[in-house]
mmCIF file of C-alpha atoms and ligand atoms in Angstrom:
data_model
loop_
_atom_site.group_PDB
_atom_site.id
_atom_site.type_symbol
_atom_site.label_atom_id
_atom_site.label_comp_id
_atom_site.label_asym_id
_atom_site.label_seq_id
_atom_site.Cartn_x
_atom_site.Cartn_y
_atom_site.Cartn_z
ATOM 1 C CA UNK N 208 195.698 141.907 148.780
ATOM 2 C CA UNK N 209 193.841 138.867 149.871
ATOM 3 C CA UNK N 210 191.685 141.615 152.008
ATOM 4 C CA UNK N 211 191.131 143.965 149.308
ATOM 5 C CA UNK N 212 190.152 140.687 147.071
ATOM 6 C CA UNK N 213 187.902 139.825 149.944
ATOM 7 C CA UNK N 214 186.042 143.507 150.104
ATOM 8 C CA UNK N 215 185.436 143.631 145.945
ATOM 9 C CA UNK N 216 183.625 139.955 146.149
ATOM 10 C CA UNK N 217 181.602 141.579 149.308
ATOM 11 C CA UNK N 218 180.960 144.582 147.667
ATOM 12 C CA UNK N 219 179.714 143.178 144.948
ATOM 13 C CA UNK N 220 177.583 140.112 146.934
ATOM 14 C CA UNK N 221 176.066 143.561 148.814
ATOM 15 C CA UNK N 222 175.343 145.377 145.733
ATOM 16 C CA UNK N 223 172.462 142.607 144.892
ATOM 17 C CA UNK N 224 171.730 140.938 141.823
ATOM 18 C CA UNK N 225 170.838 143.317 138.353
ATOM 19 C CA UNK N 226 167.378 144.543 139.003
ATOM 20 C CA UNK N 227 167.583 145.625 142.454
ATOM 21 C CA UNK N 228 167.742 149.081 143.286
ATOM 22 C CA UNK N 229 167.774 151.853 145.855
ATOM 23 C CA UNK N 230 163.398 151.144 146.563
ATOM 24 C CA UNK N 231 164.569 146.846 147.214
ATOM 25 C CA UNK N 232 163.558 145.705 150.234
ATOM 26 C CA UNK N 233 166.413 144.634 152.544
ATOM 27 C CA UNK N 234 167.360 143.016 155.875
ATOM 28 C CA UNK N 235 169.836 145.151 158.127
ATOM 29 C CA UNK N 236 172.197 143.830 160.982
ATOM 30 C CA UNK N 237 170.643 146.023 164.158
ATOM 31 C CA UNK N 238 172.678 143.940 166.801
ATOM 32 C CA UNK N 239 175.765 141.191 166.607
ATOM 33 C CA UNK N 240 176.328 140.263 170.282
ATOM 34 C CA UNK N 241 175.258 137.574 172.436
ATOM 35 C CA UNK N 242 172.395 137.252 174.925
ATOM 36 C CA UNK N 243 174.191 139.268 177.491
ATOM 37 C CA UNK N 244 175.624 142.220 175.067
ATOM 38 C CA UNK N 245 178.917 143.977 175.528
ATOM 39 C CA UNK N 246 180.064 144.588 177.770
ATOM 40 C CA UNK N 247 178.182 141.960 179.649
ATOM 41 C CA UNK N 248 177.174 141.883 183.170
ATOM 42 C CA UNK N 249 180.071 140.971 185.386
ATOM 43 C CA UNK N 250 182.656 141.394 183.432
ATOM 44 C CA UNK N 251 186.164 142.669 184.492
ATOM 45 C CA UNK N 252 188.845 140.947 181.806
ATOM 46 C CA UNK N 253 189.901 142.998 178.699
ATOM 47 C CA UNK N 254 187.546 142.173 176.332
ATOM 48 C CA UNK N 255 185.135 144.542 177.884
ATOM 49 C CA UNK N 256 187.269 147.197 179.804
ATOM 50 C CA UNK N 257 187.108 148.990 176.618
ATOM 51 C CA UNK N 258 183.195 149.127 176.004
ATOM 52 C CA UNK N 259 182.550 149.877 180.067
ATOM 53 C CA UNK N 260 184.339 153.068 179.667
ATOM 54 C CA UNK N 261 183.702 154.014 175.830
ATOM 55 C CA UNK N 262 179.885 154.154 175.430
ATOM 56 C CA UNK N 263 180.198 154.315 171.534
ATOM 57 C CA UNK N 264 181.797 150.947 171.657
ATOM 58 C CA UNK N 265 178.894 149.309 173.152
ATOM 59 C CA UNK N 266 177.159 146.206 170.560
ATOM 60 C CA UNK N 267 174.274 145.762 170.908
ATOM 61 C CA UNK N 268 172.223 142.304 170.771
ATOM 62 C CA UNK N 269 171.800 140.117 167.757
ATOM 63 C CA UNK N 270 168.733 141.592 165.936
ATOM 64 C CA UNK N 271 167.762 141.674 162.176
ATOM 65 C CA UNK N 272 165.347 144.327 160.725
ATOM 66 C CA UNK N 273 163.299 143.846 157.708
ATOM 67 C CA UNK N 274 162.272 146.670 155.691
ATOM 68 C CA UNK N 275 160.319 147.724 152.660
ATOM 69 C CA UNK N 276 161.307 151.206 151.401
ATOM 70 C CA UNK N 277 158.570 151.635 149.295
ATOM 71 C CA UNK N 278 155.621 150.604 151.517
ATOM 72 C CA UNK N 279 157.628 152.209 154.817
ATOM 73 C CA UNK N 280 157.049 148.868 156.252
ATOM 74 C CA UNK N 281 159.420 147.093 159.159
ATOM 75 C CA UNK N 282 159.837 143.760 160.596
ATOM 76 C CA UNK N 283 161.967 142.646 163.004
ATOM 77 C CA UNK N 284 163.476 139.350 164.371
ATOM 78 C CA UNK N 285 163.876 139.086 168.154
ATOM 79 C CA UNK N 286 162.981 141.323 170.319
ATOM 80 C CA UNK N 287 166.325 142.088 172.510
ATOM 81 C CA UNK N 288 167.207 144.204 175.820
ATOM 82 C CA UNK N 289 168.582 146.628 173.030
ATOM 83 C CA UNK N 290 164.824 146.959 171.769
ATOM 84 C CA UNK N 291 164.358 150.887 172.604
ATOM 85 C CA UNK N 292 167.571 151.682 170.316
ATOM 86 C CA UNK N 293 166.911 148.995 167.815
ATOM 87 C CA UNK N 294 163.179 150.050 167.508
ATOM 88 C CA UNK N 295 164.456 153.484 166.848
ATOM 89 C CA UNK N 296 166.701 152.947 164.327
ATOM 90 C CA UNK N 297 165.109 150.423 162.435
ATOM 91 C CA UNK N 298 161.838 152.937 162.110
ATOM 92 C CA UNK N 299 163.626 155.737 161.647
ATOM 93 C CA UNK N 300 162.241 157.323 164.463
ATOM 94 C CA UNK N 301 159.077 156.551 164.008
ATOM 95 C CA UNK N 302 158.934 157.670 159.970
ATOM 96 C CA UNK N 303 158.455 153.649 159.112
ATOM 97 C CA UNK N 304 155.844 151.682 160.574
ATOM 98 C CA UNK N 305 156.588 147.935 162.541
ATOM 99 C CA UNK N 306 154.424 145.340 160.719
ATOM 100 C CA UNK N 307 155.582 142.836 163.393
ATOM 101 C CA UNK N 308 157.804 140.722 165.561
ATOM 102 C CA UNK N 309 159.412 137.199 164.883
ATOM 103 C CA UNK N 310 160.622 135.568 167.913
ATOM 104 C CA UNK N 311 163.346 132.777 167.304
ATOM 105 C CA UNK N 312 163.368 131.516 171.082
ATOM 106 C CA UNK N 313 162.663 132.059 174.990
ATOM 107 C CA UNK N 314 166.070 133.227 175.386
ATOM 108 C CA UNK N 315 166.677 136.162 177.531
ATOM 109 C CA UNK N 316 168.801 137.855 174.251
ATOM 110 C CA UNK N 317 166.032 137.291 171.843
ATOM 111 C CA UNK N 318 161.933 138.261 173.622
ATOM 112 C CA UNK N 319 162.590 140.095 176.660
ATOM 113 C CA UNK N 320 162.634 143.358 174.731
ATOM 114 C CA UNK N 321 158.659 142.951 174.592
ATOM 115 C CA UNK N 322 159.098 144.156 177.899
ATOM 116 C CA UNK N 323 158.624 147.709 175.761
ATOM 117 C CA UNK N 324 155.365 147.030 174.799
ATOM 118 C CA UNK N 325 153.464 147.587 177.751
ATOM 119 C CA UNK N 326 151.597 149.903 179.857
ATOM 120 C CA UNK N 327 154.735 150.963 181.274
ATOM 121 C CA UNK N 328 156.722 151.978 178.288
ATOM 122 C CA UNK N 329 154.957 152.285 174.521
ATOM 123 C CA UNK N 330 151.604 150.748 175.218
ATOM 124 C CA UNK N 331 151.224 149.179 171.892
ATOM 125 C CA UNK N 332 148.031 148.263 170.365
ATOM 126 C CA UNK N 333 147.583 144.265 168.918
ATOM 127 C CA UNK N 334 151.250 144.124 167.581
ATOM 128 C CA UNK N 335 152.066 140.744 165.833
ATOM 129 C CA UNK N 336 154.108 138.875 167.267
ATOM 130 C CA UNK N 337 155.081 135.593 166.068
ATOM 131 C CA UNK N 338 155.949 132.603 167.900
ATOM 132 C CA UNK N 339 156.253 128.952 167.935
ATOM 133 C CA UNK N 340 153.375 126.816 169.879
ATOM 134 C CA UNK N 341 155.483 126.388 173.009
ATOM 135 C CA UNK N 342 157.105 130.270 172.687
ATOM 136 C CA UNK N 343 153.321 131.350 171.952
ATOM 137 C CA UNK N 344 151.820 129.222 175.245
ATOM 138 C CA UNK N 345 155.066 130.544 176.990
ATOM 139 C CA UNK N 346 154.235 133.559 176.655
ATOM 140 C CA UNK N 347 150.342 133.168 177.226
ATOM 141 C CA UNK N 348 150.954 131.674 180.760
ATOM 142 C CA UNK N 349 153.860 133.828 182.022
ATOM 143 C CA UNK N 350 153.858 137.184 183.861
ATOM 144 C CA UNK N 351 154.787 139.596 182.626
ATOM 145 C CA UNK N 352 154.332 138.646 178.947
ATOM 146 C CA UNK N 353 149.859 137.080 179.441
ATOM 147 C CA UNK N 354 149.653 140.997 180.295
ATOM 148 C CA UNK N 355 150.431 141.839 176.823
ATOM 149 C CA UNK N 356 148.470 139.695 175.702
ATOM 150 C CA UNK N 357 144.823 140.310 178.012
ATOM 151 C CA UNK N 358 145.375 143.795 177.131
ATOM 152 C CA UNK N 359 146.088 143.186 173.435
ATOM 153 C CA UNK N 360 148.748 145.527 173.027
ATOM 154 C CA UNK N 361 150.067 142.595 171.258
ATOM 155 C CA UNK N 362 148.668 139.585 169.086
ATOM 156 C CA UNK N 363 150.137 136.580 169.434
ATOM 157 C CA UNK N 364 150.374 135.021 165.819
ATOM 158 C CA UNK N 365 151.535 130.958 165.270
ATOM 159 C CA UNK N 366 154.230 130.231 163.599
ATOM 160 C CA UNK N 367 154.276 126.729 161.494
ATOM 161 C CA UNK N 368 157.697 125.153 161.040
ATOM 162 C CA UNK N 369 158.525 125.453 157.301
ATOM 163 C CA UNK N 370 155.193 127.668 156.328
ATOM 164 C CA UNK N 371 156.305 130.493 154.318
ATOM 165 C CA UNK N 372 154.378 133.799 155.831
ATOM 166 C CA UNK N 373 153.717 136.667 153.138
ATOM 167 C CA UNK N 374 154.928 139.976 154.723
ATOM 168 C CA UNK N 375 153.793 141.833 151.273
ATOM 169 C CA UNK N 376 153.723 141.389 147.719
ATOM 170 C CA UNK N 377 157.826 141.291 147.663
ATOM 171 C CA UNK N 378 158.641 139.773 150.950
ATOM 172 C CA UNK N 379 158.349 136.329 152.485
ATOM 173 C CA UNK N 380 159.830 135.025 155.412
ATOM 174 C CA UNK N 381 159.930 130.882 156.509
ATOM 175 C CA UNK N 382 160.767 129.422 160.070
ATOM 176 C CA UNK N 383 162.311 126.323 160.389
ATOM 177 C CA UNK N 384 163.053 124.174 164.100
ATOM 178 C CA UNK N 385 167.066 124.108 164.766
ATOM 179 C CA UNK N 386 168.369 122.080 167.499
ATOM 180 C CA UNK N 387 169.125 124.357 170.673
ATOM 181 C CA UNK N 388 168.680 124.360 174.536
ATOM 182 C CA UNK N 389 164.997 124.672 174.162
ATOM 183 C CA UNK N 390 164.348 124.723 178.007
ATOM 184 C CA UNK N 391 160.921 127.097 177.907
ATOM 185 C CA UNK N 392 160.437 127.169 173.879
ATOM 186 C CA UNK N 393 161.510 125.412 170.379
ATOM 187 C CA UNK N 394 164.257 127.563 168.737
ATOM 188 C CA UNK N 395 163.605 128.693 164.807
ATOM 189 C CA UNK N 396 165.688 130.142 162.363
ATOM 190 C CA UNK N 397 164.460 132.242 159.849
ATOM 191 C CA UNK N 398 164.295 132.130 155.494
ATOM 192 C CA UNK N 399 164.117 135.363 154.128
ATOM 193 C CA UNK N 400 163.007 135.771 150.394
ATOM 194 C CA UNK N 401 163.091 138.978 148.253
ATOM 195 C CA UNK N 402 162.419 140.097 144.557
ATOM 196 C CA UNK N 403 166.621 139.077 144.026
ATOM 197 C CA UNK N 404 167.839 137.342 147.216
ATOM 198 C CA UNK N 405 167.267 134.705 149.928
ATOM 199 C CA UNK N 406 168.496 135.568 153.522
ATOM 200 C CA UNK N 407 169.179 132.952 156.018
ATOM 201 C CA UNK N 408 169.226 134.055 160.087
ATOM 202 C CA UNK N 409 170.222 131.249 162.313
ATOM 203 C CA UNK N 410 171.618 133.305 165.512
ATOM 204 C CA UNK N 411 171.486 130.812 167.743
ATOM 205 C CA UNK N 412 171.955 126.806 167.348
ATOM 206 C CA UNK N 413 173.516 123.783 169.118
ATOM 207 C CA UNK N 414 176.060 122.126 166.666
ATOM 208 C CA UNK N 415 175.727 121.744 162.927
ATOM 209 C CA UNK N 416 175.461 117.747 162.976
ATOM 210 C CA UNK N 417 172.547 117.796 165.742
ATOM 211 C CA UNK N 418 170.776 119.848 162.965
ATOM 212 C CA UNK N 419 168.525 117.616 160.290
ATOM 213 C CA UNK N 420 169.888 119.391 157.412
ATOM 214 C CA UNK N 421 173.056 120.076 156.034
ATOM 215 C CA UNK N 422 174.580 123.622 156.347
ATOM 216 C CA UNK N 423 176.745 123.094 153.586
ATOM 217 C CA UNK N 424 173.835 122.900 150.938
ATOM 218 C CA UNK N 425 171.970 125.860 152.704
ATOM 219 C CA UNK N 426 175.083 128.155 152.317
ATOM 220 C CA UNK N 427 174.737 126.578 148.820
ATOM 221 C CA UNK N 428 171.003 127.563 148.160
ATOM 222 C CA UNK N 429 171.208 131.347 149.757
ATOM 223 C CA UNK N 430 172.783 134.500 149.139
ATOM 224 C CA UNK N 431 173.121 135.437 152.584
ATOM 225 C CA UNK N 432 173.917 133.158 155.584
ATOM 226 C CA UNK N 433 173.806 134.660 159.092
ATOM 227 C CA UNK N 434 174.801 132.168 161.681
ATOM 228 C CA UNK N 435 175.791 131.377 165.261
ATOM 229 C CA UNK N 436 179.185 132.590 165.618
ATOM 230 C CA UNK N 437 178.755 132.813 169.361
ATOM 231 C CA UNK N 438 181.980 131.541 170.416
ATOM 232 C CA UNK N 439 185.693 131.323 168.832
ATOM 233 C CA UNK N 440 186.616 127.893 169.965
ATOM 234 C CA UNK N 441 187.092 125.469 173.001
ATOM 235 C CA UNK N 442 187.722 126.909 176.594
ATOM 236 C CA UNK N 443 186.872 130.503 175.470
ATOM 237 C CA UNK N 444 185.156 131.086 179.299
ATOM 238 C CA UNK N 445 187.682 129.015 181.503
ATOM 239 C CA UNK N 446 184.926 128.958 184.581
ATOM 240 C CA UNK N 447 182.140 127.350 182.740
ATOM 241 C CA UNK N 448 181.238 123.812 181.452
ATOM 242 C CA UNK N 449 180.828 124.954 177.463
ATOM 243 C CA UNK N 450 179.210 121.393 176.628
ATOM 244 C CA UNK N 451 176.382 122.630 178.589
ATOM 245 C CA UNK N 452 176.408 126.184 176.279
ATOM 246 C CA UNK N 453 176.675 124.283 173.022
ATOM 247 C CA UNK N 454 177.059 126.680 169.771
ATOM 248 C CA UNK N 455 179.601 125.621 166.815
ATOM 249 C CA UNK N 456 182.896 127.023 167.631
ATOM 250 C CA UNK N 457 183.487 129.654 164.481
ATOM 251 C CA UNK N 458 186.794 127.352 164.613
ATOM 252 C CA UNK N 459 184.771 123.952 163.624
ATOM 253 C CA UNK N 460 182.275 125.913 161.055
ATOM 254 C CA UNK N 461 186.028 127.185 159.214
ATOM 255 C CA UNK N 462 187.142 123.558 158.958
ATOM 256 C CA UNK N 463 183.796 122.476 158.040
ATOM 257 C CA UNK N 464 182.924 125.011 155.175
ATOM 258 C CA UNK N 465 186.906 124.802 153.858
ATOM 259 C CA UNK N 466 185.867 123.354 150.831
ATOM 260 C CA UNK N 467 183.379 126.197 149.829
ATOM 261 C CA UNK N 468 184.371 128.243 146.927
ATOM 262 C CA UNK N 469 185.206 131.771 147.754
ATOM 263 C CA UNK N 470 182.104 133.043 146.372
ATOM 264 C CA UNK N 471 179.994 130.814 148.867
ATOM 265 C CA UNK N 472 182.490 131.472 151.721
ATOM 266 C CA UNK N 473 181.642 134.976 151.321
ATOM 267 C CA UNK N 474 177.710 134.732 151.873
ATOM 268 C CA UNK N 475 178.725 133.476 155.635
ATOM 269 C CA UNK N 476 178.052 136.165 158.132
ATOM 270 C CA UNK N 477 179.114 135.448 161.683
ATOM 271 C CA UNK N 478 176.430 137.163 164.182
ATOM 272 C CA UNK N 479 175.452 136.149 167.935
ATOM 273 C CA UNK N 480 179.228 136.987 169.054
ATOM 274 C CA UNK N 481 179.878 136.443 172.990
ATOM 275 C CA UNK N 482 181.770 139.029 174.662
ATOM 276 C CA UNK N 483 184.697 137.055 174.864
ATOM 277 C CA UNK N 484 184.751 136.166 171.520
ATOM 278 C CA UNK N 485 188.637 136.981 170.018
ATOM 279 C CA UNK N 486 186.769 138.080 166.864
ATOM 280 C CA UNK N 487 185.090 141.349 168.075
ATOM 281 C CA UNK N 488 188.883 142.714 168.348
ATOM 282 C CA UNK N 489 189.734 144.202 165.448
ATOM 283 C CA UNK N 490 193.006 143.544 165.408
ATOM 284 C CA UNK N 491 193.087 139.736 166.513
ATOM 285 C CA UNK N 492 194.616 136.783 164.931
ATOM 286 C CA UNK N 493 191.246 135.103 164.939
ATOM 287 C CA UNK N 494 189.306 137.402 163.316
ATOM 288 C CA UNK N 495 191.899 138.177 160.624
ATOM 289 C CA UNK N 496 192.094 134.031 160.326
ATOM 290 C CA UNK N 497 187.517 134.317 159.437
ATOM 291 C CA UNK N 498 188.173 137.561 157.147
ATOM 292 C CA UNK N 499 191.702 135.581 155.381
ATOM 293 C CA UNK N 500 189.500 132.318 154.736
ATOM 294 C CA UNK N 501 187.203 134.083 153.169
ATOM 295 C CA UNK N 502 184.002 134.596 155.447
ATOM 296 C CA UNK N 503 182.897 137.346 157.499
ATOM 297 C CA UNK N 504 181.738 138.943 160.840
ATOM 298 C CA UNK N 505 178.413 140.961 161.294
ATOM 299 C CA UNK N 506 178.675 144.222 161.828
ATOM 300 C CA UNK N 507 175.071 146.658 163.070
ATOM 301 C CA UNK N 508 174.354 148.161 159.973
ATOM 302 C CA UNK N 509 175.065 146.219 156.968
ATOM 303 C CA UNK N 510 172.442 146.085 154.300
ATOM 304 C CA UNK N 511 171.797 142.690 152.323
ATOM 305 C CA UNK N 512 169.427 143.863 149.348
ATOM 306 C CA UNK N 513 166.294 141.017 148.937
HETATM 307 ZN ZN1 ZN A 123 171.034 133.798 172.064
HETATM 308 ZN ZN1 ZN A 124 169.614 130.678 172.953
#
C-alpha cells in the first residue's frame, strides 16, 4: 500500500503542474551509474555478474538531457564514456539538434565522452561546451581535449558560478560550486528552470555539511532534486579508504531529510549509483528502505516536465 501510495504522489509530481503539456520542455535521466558504469572494470562479486553476461542490464553513466520539443533543441549535462548511446537517444537519432554541453567536473564519468567530438569519431563543428575557469583552462592545456579546441570542433564557453544562462525563451539553466575532490577542476551542480518546474542535478558532491548551503531548503525550493546517491553506506568497498571517496551515504541523506513531508521526500531522486551500491538490486532491503521512506532512485528514462 505504502508503494502504491508512493507511485500516485510520483505520478502525479511527474505529470507537472496545470499548464504543462505534451510540447513542455523537460529534463530526462540518460544515465544513473557512477564514474566507472556497470558493470565496472574489474569487477568479479555479484553485483555485476549479472550485467557482464546480460548486455540489456548494462546502466549507463549519470547523464541528464535537456530538451525542447517544440524548438527540437537538446542539451546535455556531462559528457560520459556512454556519450555515443546517450547522444543517440537524447537526439533521437539525429531528428533533434544538440545546442550544447554542460560539464559539472574533470571527472573521468562526467567529460571524457568529448572524446566523440573529434577528428576521429563525429568531427563536430564549434559545439558549446561549458565549463568552469579551471575545467575550461583544463581542458585548453591538455591533450587530447586543446585539439578540440585549435580545431574548433568545439567552443569552449565560461561558466559563472550562480549566473543563470538562457538556453531559449522557456529554458534557463544556473551552476553553482559544490564541495568535491576538485583535483584538475571546481565541481558545479546545475539549476534547471522551466515554464512550471525547477530541476536540481547535483551528481556528484562531498558531504552535505562541507556544502555552504543547506540541502534541506533546496529540496524545499525545487520540484525535482537529483543528487549524489553514489554509495549506500559505510564500508560498501571493503578494500578502499572511503574517507578519501567522500559522497553522502544515501543512509545519512535518509536520516537527514526524515523530517521532510512526503510530498518533499518525493522530489529526491537518487542518481550517480556505484556498482556496488545495494540499491541498484531490485529486490534489496536497502532500496525498498529509500522507496518505503518515501524518496526515490533514478532510473534512464524518466521525464521531469519544466
Ligand atoms: Zn562522478
Ligand atoms: Zn567526481
Amino acid at each position: 500500500m505504502k508503494i502504491f501510495i508512493h507511485f500516485l504522489i510520483l505520478l502525479f509530481l511527474l505529470s507537472g503542474s496545470r499548464s504543462a503539456d505534451d510540447s513542455s520542455p523537460f529534463a530526462v535521466v540518460l544515465g544513473i551509474a557512477q564514474d566507472g558504469g556497470a558493470p565496472h572494470a574489474g569487477c568479479v562479486k555479484t553485483c555485476c555478474s549479472d550485467r557482464w553476461s546480460h548486455s540489456e542490464n548494462e546502466l549507463r553513466v549519470s547523464c541528464l538531457g535537456i530538451v525542447d520539443p517544440q524548438t527540437e533543441e537538446v542539451w546535455i549535462i556531462d559528457a560520459t564514456p556512454d556519450f555515443p548511446e546517450q547522444y543517440h537517444e537524447l537526439t533521437q537519432n539525429g531528428k533533434y539538434k544538440l545546442k550544447g554541453i554542460f560539464l559539472t567536473h574533470a571527472h573521468i564519468g562526467h567529460y571524457t565522452g568529448l572524446i566523440h567530438l573529434g577528428r576521429e569519431v563525429m568531427g563536430t563543428k564549434e559545439i558549446p561546451v561549458y565549463a568552469m575557469p579551471r575545467m575550461k583552462s583544463f581542458l585548453e592545456t591538455n591533450g587530447p581535449w586543446n585539439q578540440l579546441v585549435s580545431l574548433s570542433q568545439i567552443s569552449l564557453i565560461p561558466l559563472t558560478d550562480n549566473k543563470i544562462i538562457k538556453l531559449n525563451d522557456r529554458l534557463s539553466l544556473t551552476s553553482f560550486t559544490v564541495p568535491h575532490r576538485d583535483e584538475y577542476s571546481e565541481t558545479v551542480g546545475f539549476k534547471l528552470k522551466g515554464e512550471n518546474n525547477k530541476l536540481i542535478f547535483i551528481p556528484d558532491i562531498d558531504k552535505w555539511e562541507k556544502w555552504g548551503t543547506n540541502i534541506i531548503d533546496i529540496i524545499h525550493q525545487n520540484e525535482f532534486v537529483l543528487i549524489d546517491g553514489t554509495f549506500f553506506g559505510q564500508n560498501e568497498i571493503p578494500n578502499r579508504n572511503m574517507s578519501e571517496i567522500p559522497h553522502p551515504f544515501i543512509e545519512e541523506s535518509l536520516s537527514q531529510f526524515s523530517n521532510l513531508s512526503m510530498k518533499n521526500k518525493s522530489k529526491v531522486f537518487f542518481i550517480h549509483l556505484n556498482h556496488s551500491n545495494p540499491v541498484l538490486d531490485l529486490k534489496s532491503e536497502q532500496r525498498l528502505k529509500v522507496i518505503n521512506s518515501g524518496f526515490n532512485i533514478s532510473f534512464r528514462g524518466i521525464k521531469f516536465t519544466l
